[in-house]
CSV table of C-alpha atoms in Angstrom, one decimal:
chain,number,residue,atom,x,y,z
A,1,MET,CA,-59.1,1.0,26.3
A,2,PRO,CA,-59.6,1.8,22.6
A,3,PRO,CA,-63.2,2.2,21.4
A,4,GLN,CA,-64.9,-0.9,20.1
A,5,HIS,CA,-66.0,-0.7,16.5
A,6,PRO,CA,-68.8,-3.0,15.3
A,7,ARG,CA,-67.5,-5.6,12.9
A,8,ARG,CA,-68.6,-5.0,9.3
A,9,ALA,CA,-70.4,-7.7,7.3
A,10,ARG,CA,-68.6,-9.0,4.4
A,11,ILE,CA,-70.1,-8.1,1.0
A,12,VAL,CA,-70.3,-10.7,-1.7
A,13,PHE,CA,-72.0,-10.6,-5.1
A,14,SER,CA,-74.4,-13.0,-6.8
A,15,ASP,CA,-73.3,-13.9,-10.4
A,16,ALA,CA,-75.9,-11.5,-11.8
A,17,ALA,CA,-74.7,-8.6,-9.6
A,18,ALA,CA,-71.1,-9.4,-10.4
A,19,LYS,CA,-71.9,-9.0,-14.1
A,20,GLN,CA,-73.7,-5.7,-13.4
A,21,LEU,CA,-70.6,-4.6,-11.5
A,22,GLU,CA,-68.3,-5.3,-14.4
A,23,ASN,CA,-70.4,-2.9,-16.6
A,24,ILE,CA,-70.0,0.0,-14.2
A,25,THR,CA,-67.1,2.1,-15.6
A,26,ASN,CA,-68.1,5.6,-14.6
A,27,GLU,CA,-66.0,6.7,-11.6
A,28,ALA,CA,-68.8,8.7,-10.0
A,29,GLU,CA,-71.1,5.6,-10.2
A,30,ILE,CA,-68.4,3.4,-8.6
A,31,HIS,CA,-67.9,5.9,-5.8
A,32,ALA,CA,-71.7,6.1,-5.2
A,33,LEU,CA,-72.0,2.3,-5.1
A,34,ASP,CA,-69.0,2.1,-2.7
A,35,ARG,CA,-70.7,4.4,-0.3
A,36,ALA,CA,-73.9,2.4,-0.4
A,37,LEU,CA,-72.0,-0.9,0.2
A,38,VAL,CA,-70.3,0.6,3.2
A,39,VAL,CA,-73.6,1.6,4.7
A,40,ILE,CA,-75.0,-1.9,4.2
A,41,SER,CA,-71.8,-3.6,5.5
A,42,VAL,CA,-71.9,-1.5,8.7
A,43,ASP,CA,-75.7,-1.8,9.2
A,44,PRO,CA,-77.3,-4.7,7.2
A,45,ASP,CA,-80.7,-3.6,8.5
A,46,ALA,CA,-80.3,-0.2,6.7
A,47,GLY,CA,-82.4,-1.3,3.8
A,48,GLU,CA,-86.2,-1.9,3.8
A,49,PRO,CA,-87.5,-5.4,3.7
A,50,ILE,CA,-89.2,-6.3,0.4
A,51,PRO,CA,-92.5,-8.1,0.9
A,52,GLY,CA,-92.8,-11.6,-0.6
A,53,GLU,CA,-91.6,-15.1,-0.1
A,54,THR,CA,-90.8,-15.9,3.5
A,55,THR,CA,-89.2,-19.4,3.0
A,56,GLY,CA,-85.7,-18.0,2.2
A,57,PRO,CA,-83.6,-15.1,3.5
A,58,GLN,CA,-85.5,-11.8,3.6
A,59,LEU,CA,-84.7,-9.8,0.5
A,60,ARG,CA,-84.0,-6.1,1.4
A,61,GLN,CA,-83.6,-3.0,-0.7
A,62,TYR,CA,-81.3,-0.1,0.1
A,63,THR,CA,-81.9,3.1,-1.8
A,64,ASP,CA,-79.7,6.2,-1.6
A,65,GLU,CA,-81.7,9.0,-3.2
A,66,VAL,CA,-78.8,11.5,-3.1
A,67,GLU,CA,-76.3,9.1,-4.8
A,68,GLN,CA,-79.1,7.5,-6.9
A,69,VAL,CA,-78.1,4.0,-6.0
A,70,ARG,CA,-80.4,1.0,-5.4
A,71,VAL,CA,-79.1,-2.3,-4.1
A,72,LEU,CA,-81.1,-5.5,-3.5
A,73,TYR,CA,-79.5,-7.9,-1.0
A,74,PHE,CA,-80.0,-10.4,1.7
A,75,VAL,CA,-78.1,-11.1,4.9
A,76,THR,CA,-76.9,-14.6,5.9
A,77,ALA,CA,-78.2,-16.2,9.1
A,78,LEU,CA,-75.1,-15.2,11.2
A,79,ARG,CA,-75.3,-11.6,9.8
A,80,THR,CA,-71.7,-11.7,8.8
A,81,VAL,CA,-72.2,-11.8,5.0
A,82,VAL,CA,-74.4,-9.6,2.8
A,83,VAL,CA,-75.1,-11.1,-0.6
A,84,VAL,CA,-75.9,-8.4,-3.2
A,85,ALA,CA,-78.4,-9.7,-5.7
A,86,TYR,CA,-79.0,-6.6,-7.9
A,87,ILE,CA,-77.3,-3.2,-8.4
A,88,GLU,CA,-78.8,-0.1,-10.0
A,89,VAL,CA,-76.7,3.0,-10.3
């Protein structure tokens, strides 16, 4: 029987994050962001919760110090979609 791989969450971008993404043209920055997004899609709990409002989805922050990437995101209730709200590369 083949090994079972966990299903990755789908990554979608808020309008603001999509605009930020359009402005990233450096290939090294794109690669660094891709790596961070893979980590988040495999393990949506990889980031740290950001304290604050508790009425909506929990906003989380994933920071990769080596690649110098910061991503703010939240995970949908069924944990199948990660919505990226902010990107910093």
